[in-house]
mmCIF file of C-alpha atoms and ligand atoms in Angstrom:
data_model
loop_
_atom_site.group_PDB
_atom_site.id
_atom_site.type_symbol
_atom_site.label_atom_id
_atom_site.label_comp_id
_atom_site.label_asym_id
_atom_site.label_seq_id
_atom_site.Cartn_x
_atom_site.Cartn_y
_atom_site.Cartn_z
ATOM 1 C CA UNK A 1 19.946 36.742 -72.884
ATOM 2 C CA UNK A 2 20.362 37.380 -68.937
ATOM 3 C CA UNK A 3 18.241 35.699 -66.704
ATOM 4 C CA UNK A 4 16.366 38.724 -65.899
ATOM 5 C CA UNK A 5 15.457 39.310 -69.564
ATOM 6 C CA UNK A 6 14.372 35.744 -70.281
ATOM 7 C CA UNK A 7 12.147 35.864 -67.056
ATOM 8 C CA UNK A 8 9.979 38.568 -68.430
ATOM 9 C CA UNK A 9 10.208 38.124 -72.417
ATOM 10 C CA UNK A 10 10.155 34.192 -72.876
ATOM 11 C CA UNK A 11 6.707 32.963 -73.707
ATOM 12 C CA UNK A 12 5.359 36.404 -74.084
ATOM 13 C CA UNK A 13 6.930 37.736 -77.251
ATOM 14 C CA UNK A 14 4.415 39.920 -78.458
ATOM 15 C CA UNK A 15 2.461 38.885 -82.065
ATOM 16 C CA UNK A 16 2.283 42.035 -84.069
ATOM 17 C CA UNK A 17 0.653 40.562 -86.795
ATOM 18 C CA UNK A 18 -2.194 39.855 -84.487
ATOM 19 C CA UNK A 19 -3.164 42.193 -81.644
ATOM 20 C CA UNK A 20 0.377 42.765 -80.508
ATOM 21 C CA UNK A 21 -0.407 42.307 -76.830
ATOM 22 C CA UNK A 22 2.456 42.430 -74.632
ATOM 23 C CA UNK A 23 1.517 39.513 -71.919
ATOM 24 C CA UNK A 24 -0.232 36.560 -73.253
ATOM 25 C CA UNK A 25 -3.918 36.469 -72.846
ATOM 26 C CA UNK A 26 -5.351 33.820 -70.676
ATOM 27 C CA UNK A 27 -6.527 31.124 -73.122
ATOM 28 C CA UNK A 28 -9.739 29.749 -71.312
ATOM 29 C CA UNK A 29 -11.014 27.330 -74.249
ATOM 30 C CA UNK A 30 -11.340 23.893 -73.416
ATOM 31 C CA UNK A 31 -10.994 23.027 -76.979
ATOM 32 C CA UNK A 32 -9.820 24.406 -80.444
ATOM 33 C CA UNK A 33 -11.918 24.175 -84.178
ATOM 34 C CA UNK A 34 -9.972 23.112 -86.583
ATOM 35 C CA UNK A 35 -10.535 23.978 -90.503
ATOM 36 C CA UNK A 36 -9.733 20.085 -91.682
ATOM 37 C CA UNK A 37 -10.834 16.850 -89.905
ATOM 38 C CA UNK A 38 -7.475 15.370 -89.984
ATOM 39 C CA UNK A 39 -4.937 18.100 -88.265
ATOM 40 C CA UNK A 40 -5.779 20.585 -85.593
ATOM 41 C CA UNK A 41 -5.142 23.858 -87.662
ATOM 42 C CA UNK A 42 -2.816 25.547 -85.564
ATOM 43 C CA UNK A 43 -1.493 23.021 -83.552
ATOM 44 C CA UNK A 44 -3.975 22.924 -80.609
ATOM 45 C CA UNK A 45 -6.635 20.122 -79.967
ATOM 46 C CA UNK A 46 -7.577 20.014 -76.606
ATOM 47 C CA UNK A 47 -6.852 22.277 -73.274
ATOM 48 C CA UNK A 48 -5.282 19.446 -71.275
ATOM 49 C CA UNK A 49 -2.952 18.439 -73.788
ATOM 50 C CA UNK A 50 -1.783 21.931 -75.262
ATOM 51 C CA UNK A 51 -2.880 24.872 -73.622
ATOM 52 C CA UNK A 52 -1.584 28.076 -75.113
ATOM 53 C CA UNK A 53 -1.053 29.879 -71.860
ATOM 54 C CA UNK A 54 0.464 26.953 -70.152
ATOM 55 C CA UNK A 55 2.670 26.365 -72.952
ATOM 56 C CA UNK A 56 4.047 29.955 -72.515
ATOM 57 C CA UNK A 57 4.664 29.231 -69.038
ATOM 58 C CA UNK A 58 6.467 26.127 -69.890
ATOM 59 C CA UNK A 59 8.500 27.658 -72.219
ATOM 60 C CA UNK A 60 9.850 30.149 -69.978
ATOM 61 C CA UNK A 61 10.563 27.788 -67.139
ATOM 62 C CA UNK A 62 12.441 25.487 -69.407
ATOM 63 C CA UNK A 63 14.712 28.232 -70.315
ATOM 64 C CA UNK A 64 14.869 29.987 -66.612
ATOM 65 C CA UNK A 65 16.608 26.145 -65.607
ATOM 66 C CA UNK A 66 18.867 26.142 -68.522
ATOM 67 C CA UNK A 67 17.087 23.235 -69.476
ATOM 68 C CA UNK A 68 15.308 21.918 -73.180
ATOM 69 C CA UNK A 69 11.900 21.166 -71.688
ATOM 70 C CA UNK A 70 9.203 22.186 -68.838
ATOM 71 C CA UNK A 71 5.958 20.737 -67.553
ATOM 72 C CA UNK A 72 3.832 22.717 -65.576
ATOM 73 C CA UNK A 73 1.530 20.860 -63.048
ATOM 74 C CA UNK A 74 -1.440 21.421 -60.889
ATOM 75 C CA UNK A 75 0.838 21.309 -57.486
ATOM 76 C CA UNK A 76 4.642 20.630 -56.251
ATOM 77 C CA UNK A 77 2.863 17.118 -55.490
ATOM 78 C CA UNK A 78 1.212 16.648 -58.548
ATOM 79 C CA UNK A 79 4.703 17.302 -60.160
ATOM 80 C CA UNK A 80 6.350 14.428 -58.305
ATOM 81 C CA UNK A 81 3.643 12.265 -58.862
ATOM 82 C CA UNK A 82 3.883 12.640 -62.355
ATOM 83 C CA UNK A 83 7.441 12.187 -62.548
ATOM 84 C CA UNK A 84 7.282 8.826 -60.399
ATOM 85 C CA UNK A 85 4.326 7.481 -62.439
ATOM 86 C CA UNK A 86 6.493 8.652 -65.868
ATOM 87 C CA UNK A 87 9.613 7.000 -64.714
ATOM 88 C CA UNK A 88 9.307 4.034 -62.133
ATOM 89 C CA UNK A 89 7.523 0.506 -62.160
ATOM 90 C CA UNK A 90 6.517 -1.470 -58.976
ATOM 91 C CA UNK A 91 9.467 -3.125 -57.391
ATOM 92 C CA UNK A 92 11.722 0.072 -58.091
ATOM 93 C CA UNK A 93 13.885 1.331 -55.336
ATOM 94 C CA UNK A 94 14.269 5.219 -54.562
ATOM 95 C CA UNK A 95 17.063 6.349 -52.280
ATOM 96 C CA UNK A 96 15.956 9.714 -50.798
ATOM 97 C CA UNK A 97 17.726 12.574 -48.516
ATOM 98 C CA UNK A 98 16.103 12.006 -45.288
ATOM 99 C CA UNK A 99 15.244 15.527 -44.408
ATOM 100 C CA UNK A 100 12.540 16.079 -47.109
ATOM 101 C CA UNK A 101 9.423 18.476 -47.367
ATOM 102 C CA UNK A 102 6.633 16.441 -45.210
ATOM 103 C CA UNK A 103 4.350 16.291 -48.134
ATOM 104 C CA UNK A 104 7.078 14.397 -50.270
ATOM 105 C CA UNK A 105 7.519 11.853 -47.636
ATOM 106 C CA UNK A 106 4.080 11.188 -47.236
ATOM 107 C CA UNK A 107 3.497 10.748 -51.026
ATOM 108 C CA UNK A 108 6.477 8.353 -51.087
ATOM 109 C CA UNK A 109 5.674 6.497 -47.875
ATOM 110 C CA UNK A 110 1.865 6.292 -47.593
ATOM 111 C CA UNK A 111 0.973 5.969 -51.122
ATOM 112 C CA UNK A 112 3.863 4.676 -53.446
ATOM 113 C CA UNK A 113 5.589 2.402 -50.826
ATOM 114 C CA UNK A 114 2.832 1.030 -49.210
ATOM 115 C CA UNK A 115 0.176 0.874 -52.139
ATOM 116 C CA UNK A 116 2.506 0.431 -55.268
ATOM 117 C CA UNK A 117 5.728 -1.318 -53.843
ATOM 118 C CA UNK A 118 7.974 1.247 -54.315
ATOM 119 C CA UNK A 119 10.556 0.921 -51.744
ATOM 120 C CA UNK A 120 12.630 3.663 -50.408
ATOM 121 C CA UNK A 121 16.047 4.074 -48.119
ATOM 122 C CA UNK A 122 16.421 7.372 -46.314
ATOM 123 C CA UNK A 123 19.855 8.471 -45.849
ATOM 124 C CA UNK A 124 21.781 11.411 -44.657
ATOM 125 C CA UNK A 125 23.046 12.876 -48.394
ATOM 126 C CA UNK A 126 25.325 15.128 -47.000
ATOM 127 C CA UNK A 127 27.574 11.820 -46.490
ATOM 128 C CA UNK A 128 28.650 10.684 -50.047
ATOM 129 C CA UNK A 129 29.486 7.039 -48.319
ATOM 130 C CA UNK A 130 26.047 6.831 -47.134
ATOM 131 C CA UNK A 131 24.734 7.548 -50.482
ATOM 132 C CA UNK A 132 26.952 4.969 -52.352
ATOM 133 C CA UNK A 133 26.058 2.309 -49.781
ATOM 134 C CA UNK A 134 22.328 2.649 -49.957
ATOM 135 C CA UNK A 135 22.426 1.791 -54.181
ATOM 136 C CA UNK A 136 20.683 -1.382 -54.756
ATOM 137 C CA UNK A 137 20.525 -3.040 -58.400
ATOM 138 C CA UNK A 138 17.041 -1.897 -58.536
ATOM 139 C CA UNK A 139 17.808 2.034 -57.411
ATOM 140 C CA UNK A 140 16.311 3.775 -60.271
ATOM 141 C CA UNK A 141 16.296 7.420 -58.672
ATOM 142 C CA UNK A 142 17.936 9.497 -56.269
ATOM 143 C CA UNK A 143 15.850 12.248 -54.722
ATOM 144 C CA UNK A 144 17.330 15.491 -53.346
ATOM 145 C CA UNK A 145 15.923 18.522 -51.828
ATOM 146 C CA UNK A 146 18.792 20.804 -51.466
ATOM 147 C CA UNK A 147 18.560 23.020 -49.292
ATOM 148 C CA UNK A 148 16.477 20.773 -46.814
ATOM 149 C CA UNK A 149 13.588 21.834 -45.364
ATOM 150 C CA UNK A 150 13.243 23.071 -42.534
ATOM 151 C CA UNK A 151 17.283 22.050 -41.517
ATOM 152 C CA UNK A 152 18.682 24.006 -44.402
ATOM 153 C CA UNK A 153 21.268 21.352 -44.876
ATOM 154 C CA UNK A 154 22.555 20.754 -48.319
ATOM 155 C CA UNK A 155 24.332 18.054 -50.796
ATOM 156 C CA UNK A 156 26.628 17.918 -53.191
ATOM 157 C CA UNK A 157 24.757 17.667 -56.671
ATOM 158 C CA UNK A 158 27.928 17.309 -58.507
ATOM 159 C CA UNK A 159 29.311 14.793 -56.953
ATOM 160 C CA UNK A 160 26.204 12.485 -56.384
ATOM 161 C CA UNK A 161 25.342 12.903 -59.778
ATOM 162 C CA UNK A 162 28.568 11.769 -60.680
ATOM 163 C CA UNK A 163 28.454 8.577 -58.810
ATOM 164 C CA UNK A 164 24.741 8.086 -59.685
ATOM 165 C CA UNK A 165 25.328 8.361 -63.716
ATOM 166 C CA UNK A 166 27.893 5.567 -63.042
ATOM 167 C CA UNK A 167 25.117 3.081 -62.322
ATOM 168 C CA UNK A 168 22.497 4.749 -64.763
ATOM 169 C CA UNK A 169 20.959 6.203 -61.961
ATOM 170 C CA UNK A 170 18.344 9.312 -62.482
ATOM 171 C CA UNK A 171 19.090 12.153 -60.285
ATOM 172 C CA UNK A 172 16.034 14.339 -59.487
ATOM 173 C CA UNK A 173 16.556 17.676 -57.228
ATOM 174 C CA UNK A 174 13.991 19.502 -55.932
ATOM 175 C CA UNK A 175 14.852 23.175 -56.367
ATOM 176 C CA UNK A 176 11.932 24.886 -54.814
ATOM 177 C CA UNK A 177 14.316 26.875 -51.971
ATOM 178 C CA UNK A 178 16.453 28.646 -53.986
ATOM 179 C CA UNK A 179 14.805 28.926 -57.358
ATOM 180 C CA UNK A 180 16.552 28.904 -60.210
ATOM 181 C CA UNK A 181 18.007 32.478 -59.811
ATOM 182 C CA UNK A 182 20.534 31.204 -57.336
ATOM 183 C CA UNK A 183 20.556 27.425 -58.276
ATOM 184 C CA UNK A 184 20.754 25.437 -61.537
ATOM 185 C CA UNK A 185 20.853 21.774 -60.543
ATOM 186 C CA UNK A 186 20.968 20.544 -64.417
ATOM 187 C CA UNK A 187 24.262 22.182 -64.690
ATOM 188 C CA UNK A 188 25.935 20.677 -61.946
ATOM 189 C CA UNK A 189 24.949 16.987 -63.662
ATOM 190 C CA UNK A 190 21.114 16.319 -62.473
ATOM 191 C CA UNK A 191 18.715 14.956 -64.577
ATOM 192 C CA UNK A 192 15.798 16.859 -63.665
ATOM 193 C CA UNK A 193 14.801 19.553 -61.322
ATOM 194 C CA UNK A 194 11.374 20.132 -59.798
ATOM 195 C CA UNK A 195 9.511 22.784 -58.214
ATOM 196 C CA UNK A 196 6.680 23.538 -56.120
ATOM 197 C CA UNK A 197 5.863 26.776 -58.187
ATOM 198 C CA UNK A 198 3.661 27.809 -54.939
ATOM 199 C CA UNK A 199 6.517 29.129 -53.333
ATOM 200 C CA UNK A 200 9.380 31.534 -54.893
ATOM 201 C CA UNK A 201 8.418 31.059 -58.672
ATOM 202 C CA UNK A 202 4.966 32.494 -58.200
ATOM 203 C CA UNK A 203 5.830 34.359 -55.018
ATOM 204 C CA UNK A 204 2.736 35.732 -54.320
ATOM 205 C CA UNK A 205 0.804 33.303 -52.553
ATOM 206 C CA UNK A 206 -2.050 33.556 -54.746
ATOM 207 C CA UNK A 207 -1.645 30.078 -56.725
ATOM 208 C CA UNK A 208 -0.744 26.338 -56.072
ATOM 209 C CA UNK A 209 1.203 24.774 -58.711
ATOM 210 C CA UNK A 210 4.426 22.664 -59.500
ATOM 211 C CA UNK A 211 7.009 21.973 -62.439
ATOM 212 C CA UNK A 212 9.366 19.456 -63.814
ATOM 213 C CA UNK A 213 12.285 20.646 -66.113
ATOM 214 C CA UNK A 214 14.841 18.417 -67.993
ATOM 215 C CA UNK A 215 17.041 17.920 -71.187
ATOM 216 C CA UNK A 216 16.422 14.661 -72.194
ATOM 217 C CA UNK A 217 13.810 13.652 -75.169
ATOM 218 C CA UNK A 218 12.996 10.329 -74.179
ATOM 219 C CA UNK A 219 12.079 11.301 -70.583
ATOM 220 C CA UNK A 220 10.451 14.355 -71.573
ATOM 221 C CA UNK A 221 8.246 12.244 -74.121
ATOM 222 C CA UNK A 222 7.258 10.200 -70.986
ATOM 223 C CA UNK A 223 6.621 13.017 -68.638
ATOM 224 C CA UNK A 224 4.414 14.592 -71.317
ATOM 225 C CA UNK A 225 2.553 11.251 -72.027
ATOM 226 C CA UNK A 226 1.900 11.011 -68.481
ATOM 227 C CA UNK A 227 0.672 14.751 -67.725
ATOM 228 C CA UNK A 228 -1.643 14.503 -70.263
ATOM 229 C CA UNK A 229 -2.804 11.054 -69.489
ATOM 230 C CA UNK A 230 -3.234 11.685 -65.859
ATOM 231 C CA UNK A 231 -4.373 15.126 -66.334
ATOM 232 C CA UNK A 232 -3.014 16.975 -63.215
ATOM 233 C CA UNK A 233 -2.170 20.164 -65.113
ATOM 234 C CA UNK A 234 -1.968 23.561 -64.432
ATOM 235 C CA UNK A 235 -4.711 25.861 -65.153
ATOM 236 C CA UNK A 236 -4.562 28.695 -67.799
ATOM 237 C CA UNK A 237 -5.219 31.192 -64.874
ATOM 238 C CA UNK A 238 -2.795 30.030 -62.413
ATOM 239 C CA UNK A 239 -0.405 29.674 -65.303
ATOM 240 C CA UNK A 240 -0.872 33.397 -66.150
ATOM 241 C CA UNK A 241 -0.161 34.588 -62.224
ATOM 242 C CA UNK A 242 2.968 32.243 -62.300
ATOM 243 C CA UNK A 243 4.280 34.016 -65.666
ATOM 244 C CA UNK A 244 3.613 37.076 -64.176
ATOM 245 C CA UNK A 245 5.194 36.377 -60.886
ATOM 246 C CA UNK A 246 8.297 35.010 -62.803
ATOM 247 C CA UNK A 247 8.993 38.497 -64.342
ATOM 248 C CA UNK A 248 10.243 39.751 -61.064
ATOM 249 C CA UNK A 249 11.555 36.032 -59.424
ATOM 250 C CA UNK A 250 15.630 37.770 -59.975
ATOM 251 C CA UNK A 251 14.688 41.081 -58.146
ATOM 252 C CA UNK A 252 12.430 39.004 -55.328
ATOM 253 C CA UNK A 253 15.268 36.579 -54.855
ATOM 254 C CA UNK A 254 17.933 39.186 -53.884
ATOM 255 C CA UNK A 255 15.552 41.148 -51.523
ATOM 256 C CA UNK A 256 14.877 37.839 -49.926
ATOM 257 C CA UNK A 257 18.691 37.132 -49.357
ATOM 258 C CA UNK A 258 19.179 40.926 -48.203
ATOM 259 C CA UNK A 259 16.507 40.505 -45.694
ATOM 260 C CA UNK A 260 17.255 36.993 -44.672
ATOM 261 C CA UNK A 261 20.980 37.883 -43.380
ATOM 262 C CA UNK A 262 19.712 40.727 -42.011
ATOM 263 C CA UNK A 263 17.460 38.783 -39.849
ATOM 264 C CA UNK A 264 19.522 36.121 -39.480
ATOM 265 C CA UNK A 265 22.296 38.328 -38.003
ATOM 266 C CA UNK A 266 19.438 40.264 -35.666
ATOM 267 C CA UNK A 267 18.495 36.821 -34.423
ATOM 268 C CA UNK A 268 22.275 35.521 -33.434
ATOM 269 C CA UNK A 269 22.815 38.703 -31.422
ATOM 270 C CA UNK A 270 19.370 37.975 -29.366
ATOM 271 C CA UNK A 271 20.242 36.661 -25.993
ATOM 272 C CA UNK A 272 16.785 34.477 -26.123
ATOM 273 C CA UNK A 273 18.373 32.780 -29.399
ATOM 274 C CA UNK A 274 19.816 29.367 -29.025
ATOM 275 C CA UNK A 275 20.914 28.962 -32.545
ATOM 276 C CA UNK A 276 20.118 30.224 -36.199
ATOM 277 C CA UNK A 277 20.662 28.389 -39.415
ATOM 278 C CA UNK A 278 20.821 30.213 -42.467
ATOM 279 C CA UNK A 279 23.177 29.231 -45.263
ATOM 280 C CA UNK A 280 24.231 32.660 -45.839
ATOM 281 C CA UNK A 281 26.127 32.862 -42.350
ATOM 282 C CA UNK A 282 29.744 31.515 -42.578
ATOM 283 C CA UNK A 283 28.884 29.639 -38.979
ATOM 284 C CA UNK A 284 26.741 27.363 -41.420
ATOM 285 C CA UNK A 285 28.811 24.050 -41.558
ATOM 286 C CA UNK A 286 28.264 23.884 -45.411
ATOM 287 C CA UNK A 287 28.802 27.387 -46.290
ATOM 288 C CA UNK A 288 31.743 26.685 -48.361
ATOM 289 C CA UNK A 289 29.745 24.331 -50.602
ATOM 290 C CA UNK A 290 26.499 26.216 -50.597
ATOM 291 C CA UNK A 291 28.868 28.897 -51.959
ATOM 292 C CA UNK A 292 30.027 26.912 -54.623
ATOM 293 C CA UNK A 293 27.355 25.313 -56.035
ATOM 294 C CA UNK A 294 24.716 28.345 -56.043
ATOM 295 C CA UNK A 295 25.047 31.795 -56.587
ATOM 296 C CA UNK A 296 23.210 32.825 -53.599
ATOM 297 C CA UNK A 297 21.301 31.698 -50.267
ATOM 298 C CA UNK A 298 17.909 32.478 -50.532
ATOM 299 C CA UNK A 299 15.346 33.723 -47.678
ATOM 300 C CA UNK A 300 14.804 30.868 -45.440
ATOM 301 C CA UNK A 301 15.971 30.227 -41.890
ATOM 302 C CA UNK A 302 15.328 28.324 -38.886
ATOM 303 C CA UNK A 303 16.167 29.006 -35.217
ATOM 304 C CA UNK A 304 15.561 27.942 -31.849
ATOM 305 C CA UNK A 305 14.873 29.863 -28.586
ATOM 306 C CA UNK A 306 16.510 29.111 -25.366
ATOM 307 C CA UNK A 307 12.743 28.189 -24.611
ATOM 308 C CA UNK A 308 10.291 25.159 -24.464
ATOM 309 C CA UNK A 309 7.987 24.740 -27.051
ATOM 310 C CA UNK A 310 4.872 26.572 -25.335
ATOM 311 C CA UNK A 311 7.123 29.575 -24.977
ATOM 312 C CA UNK A 312 7.896 28.976 -28.723
ATOM 313 C CA UNK A 313 4.217 29.114 -29.757
ATOM 314 C CA UNK A 314 3.676 32.128 -27.808
ATOM 315 C CA UNK A 315 6.576 33.916 -29.280
ATOM 316 C CA UNK A 316 5.180 33.010 -33.012
ATOM 317 C CA UNK A 317 1.641 34.072 -31.889
ATOM 318 C CA UNK A 318 2.941 37.164 -30.590
ATOM 319 C CA UNK A 319 4.160 38.450 -34.216
ATOM 320 C CA UNK A 320 2.356 40.803 -35.941
ATOM 321 C CA UNK A 321 3.703 41.437 -39.705
ATOM 322 C CA UNK A 322 5.041 37.706 -39.652
ATOM 323 C CA UNK A 323 1.754 35.821 -40.442
ATOM 324 C CA UNK A 324 1.576 32.053 -38.588
ATOM 325 C CA UNK A 325 1.697 30.191 -41.768
ATOM 326 C CA UNK A 326 2.537 26.954 -43.555
ATOM 327 C CA UNK A 327 4.275 27.644 -47.315
ATOM 328 C CA UNK A 328 7.164 30.045 -48.027
ATOM 329 C CA UNK A 329 8.317 31.807 -50.981
ATOM 330 C CA UNK A 330 5.906 34.730 -51.238
ATOM 331 C CA UNK A 331 6.527 38.710 -50.629
ATOM 332 C CA UNK A 332 5.167 38.411 -47.269
ATOM 333 C CA UNK A 333 7.253 37.091 -44.336
ATOM 334 C CA UNK A 334 5.764 34.091 -42.699
ATOM 335 C CA UNK A 335 6.692 32.093 -39.594
ATOM 336 C CA UNK A 336 5.708 28.511 -38.354
ATOM 337 C CA UNK A 337 6.695 25.507 -36.117
ATOM 338 C CA UNK A 338 7.554 22.577 -38.410
ATOM 339 C CA UNK A 339 7.008 19.749 -36.014
ATOM 340 C CA UNK A 340 3.221 20.568 -35.557
ATOM 341 C CA UNK A 341 2.620 22.389 -38.837
ATOM 342 C CA UNK A 342 4.455 21.435 -42.306
ATOM 343 C CA UNK A 343 6.219 18.529 -40.805
ATOM 344 C CA UNK A 344 3.348 17.263 -38.643
ATOM 345 C CA UNK A 345 2.767 14.065 -40.740
ATOM 346 C CA UNK A 346 6.557 12.831 -40.294
ATOM 347 C CA UNK A 347 6.526 10.639 -37.125
ATOM 348 C CA UNK A 348 8.382 11.896 -33.921
ATOM 349 C CA UNK A 349 10.866 9.156 -34.144
ATOM 350 C CA UNK A 350 11.807 10.066 -37.620
ATOM 351 C CA UNK A 351 11.828 13.436 -36.818
ATOM 352 C CA UNK A 352 14.143 12.912 -33.800
ATOM 353 C CA UNK A 353 16.339 11.271 -36.010
ATOM 354 C CA UNK A 354 16.790 13.933 -38.464
ATOM 355 C CA UNK A 355 17.157 16.178 -35.593
ATOM 356 C CA UNK A 356 14.333 18.236 -36.061
ATOM 357 C CA UNK A 357 13.527 19.255 -32.565
ATOM 358 C CA UNK A 358 9.980 20.344 -31.769
ATOM 359 C CA UNK A 359 10.543 23.864 -31.044
ATOM 360 C CA UNK A 360 12.141 24.487 -34.016
ATOM 361 C CA UNK A 361 10.744 27.879 -35.851
ATOM 362 C CA UNK A 362 11.195 28.222 -39.657
ATOM 363 C CA UNK A 363 10.929 31.760 -41.200
ATOM 364 C CA UNK A 364 10.133 32.901 -44.319
ATOM 365 C CA UNK A 365 11.664 36.024 -44.786
ATOM 366 C CA UNK A 366 9.647 38.152 -46.983
ATOM 367 C CA UNK A 367 10.423 41.543 -48.656
ATOM 368 C CA UNK A 368 8.930 43.847 -46.400
ATOM 369 C CA UNK A 369 11.409 46.447 -45.228
ATOM 370 C CA UNK A 370 13.516 45.127 -42.798
ATOM 371 C CA UNK A 371 13.258 47.612 -39.812
ATOM 372 C CA UNK A 372 9.820 46.577 -39.874
ATOM 373 C CA UNK A 373 10.632 43.126 -39.246
ATOM 374 C CA UNK A 374 12.890 43.699 -36.485
ATOM 375 C CA UNK A 375 10.555 45.820 -34.902
ATOM 376 C CA UNK A 376 8.063 43.234 -35.027
ATOM 377 C CA UNK A 377 10.654 40.473 -33.720
ATOM 378 C CA UNK A 378 11.706 42.916 -31.091
ATOM 379 C CA UNK A 379 8.266 43.329 -29.577
ATOM 380 C CA UNK A 380 7.839 39.597 -29.510
ATOM 381 C CA UNK A 381 10.734 39.223 -27.750
ATOM 382 C CA UNK A 382 9.834 41.765 -24.988
ATOM 383 C CA UNK A 383 6.723 40.061 -24.324
ATOM 384 C CA UNK A 384 8.172 36.765 -24.040
ATOM 385 C CA UNK A 385 10.400 38.237 -21.119
ATOM 386 C CA UNK A 386 7.497 39.860 -19.363
HETATM 387 C C1 LIG B 401 5.771 23.153 -50.752
HETATM 388 C C2 LIG B 401 6.815 22.151 -51.282
HETATM 389 C C3 LIG B 401 6.399 20.815 -52.121
HETATM 390 C C4 LIG B 401 4.914 20.200 -52.392
HETATM 391 O O1 LIG B 401 4.338 21.710 -53.314
HETATM 392 P P1 LIG B 401 2.955 21.734 -53.220
HETATM 393 O O2 LIG B 401 2.622 22.956 -54.722
HETATM 394 O O3 LIG B 401 2.186 22.286 -52.034
HETATM 395 O O4 LIG B 401 2.085 20.637 -53.625
HETATM 396 C C5 LIG B 401 7.237 20.308 -52.533
HETATM 397 N N1 LIG B 401 8.532 20.460 -52.280
HETATM 398 C C6 LIG B 401 8.975 21.466 -51.204
HETATM 399 C C7 LIG B 401 10.402 21.831 -51.005
HETATM 400 C C8 LIG B 401 8.123 22.267 -51.077
HETATM 401 O O5 LIG B 401 8.507 23.430 -50.008
#
């Protein structure tokens, strides 16, 4: 079955012998009665361990990434925490792409490094030599986010995975920005894929969640054991919302990308704009690699005005259809200033080092009609000039 068909049917096959519902019920029960003491009659024991609605979602998430296993968590950061707790121990070392989601860096630095003796090296993973030279005897994981947030840089998943596997190092890819519709890191050699389902996977800005997908049986067992032991599971209702959101992932991603390119071209031609970063524009320095390792470029873009921070703030606040908000990947267009909002937990020195300027503007282009988005941008530019 093709992606769009799997996204609708896997996990929600109607049970004709029962009621024949074409969508799975939201199983709210916290526990399941059994006929005999020794065994759970239908396999279900307790909802933290195996809720049927969540299991349906986990099956669907797995097949969409071409993976054997999927696990759903209460947030993207819960998924990350679970993964680190399952696979690392104190004294281990992580190599990570320096330009990561701010919350991921906070989790790594303030919790795992400070409190649990996990050491970290942040590098520019677009440079393979830097990746190779940063590996130590105790390196357990290479953590990649590609494309990165908000600078939309990408790294070569295939080459880094080859390098890592020579030394038995696990490669994790945060695939939130492109979704499995446009990029499947496991097929490029990565070991584990992770998402904040809060973003494109759910797509409607109404449920916080996360997931992990992988093929390795032993690692899956450890992750599942940790999921049940730690308990940061996705709720049945949120699982239902994500199952519902996923049905339109393909059609949404195509629409995000179409609008993304239209808005990027529009911004490029405005005299007030200094630079536009969009993966799908030939001007992007890594356009060729992007075209090789993913089948599309998504709906995220960043840009800078020929203006200072105050004017950039005013521009963003003057927009009417674009909501000024953190997060991304929903059907509605959002805009924000990373240095003040999503990436405020990263120190100014670090932001400077990775090239994230204070006035950079990040946009999650939604699937509204592009004419309305452009009209909104037009009026905000006009106000800036007055
Ligand atoms: C939002 C986000 C996360 C964190 O996910 P939450 O669901 O907010 O906990 C991790 N990685 C990326 C790339 C994100 O955009």
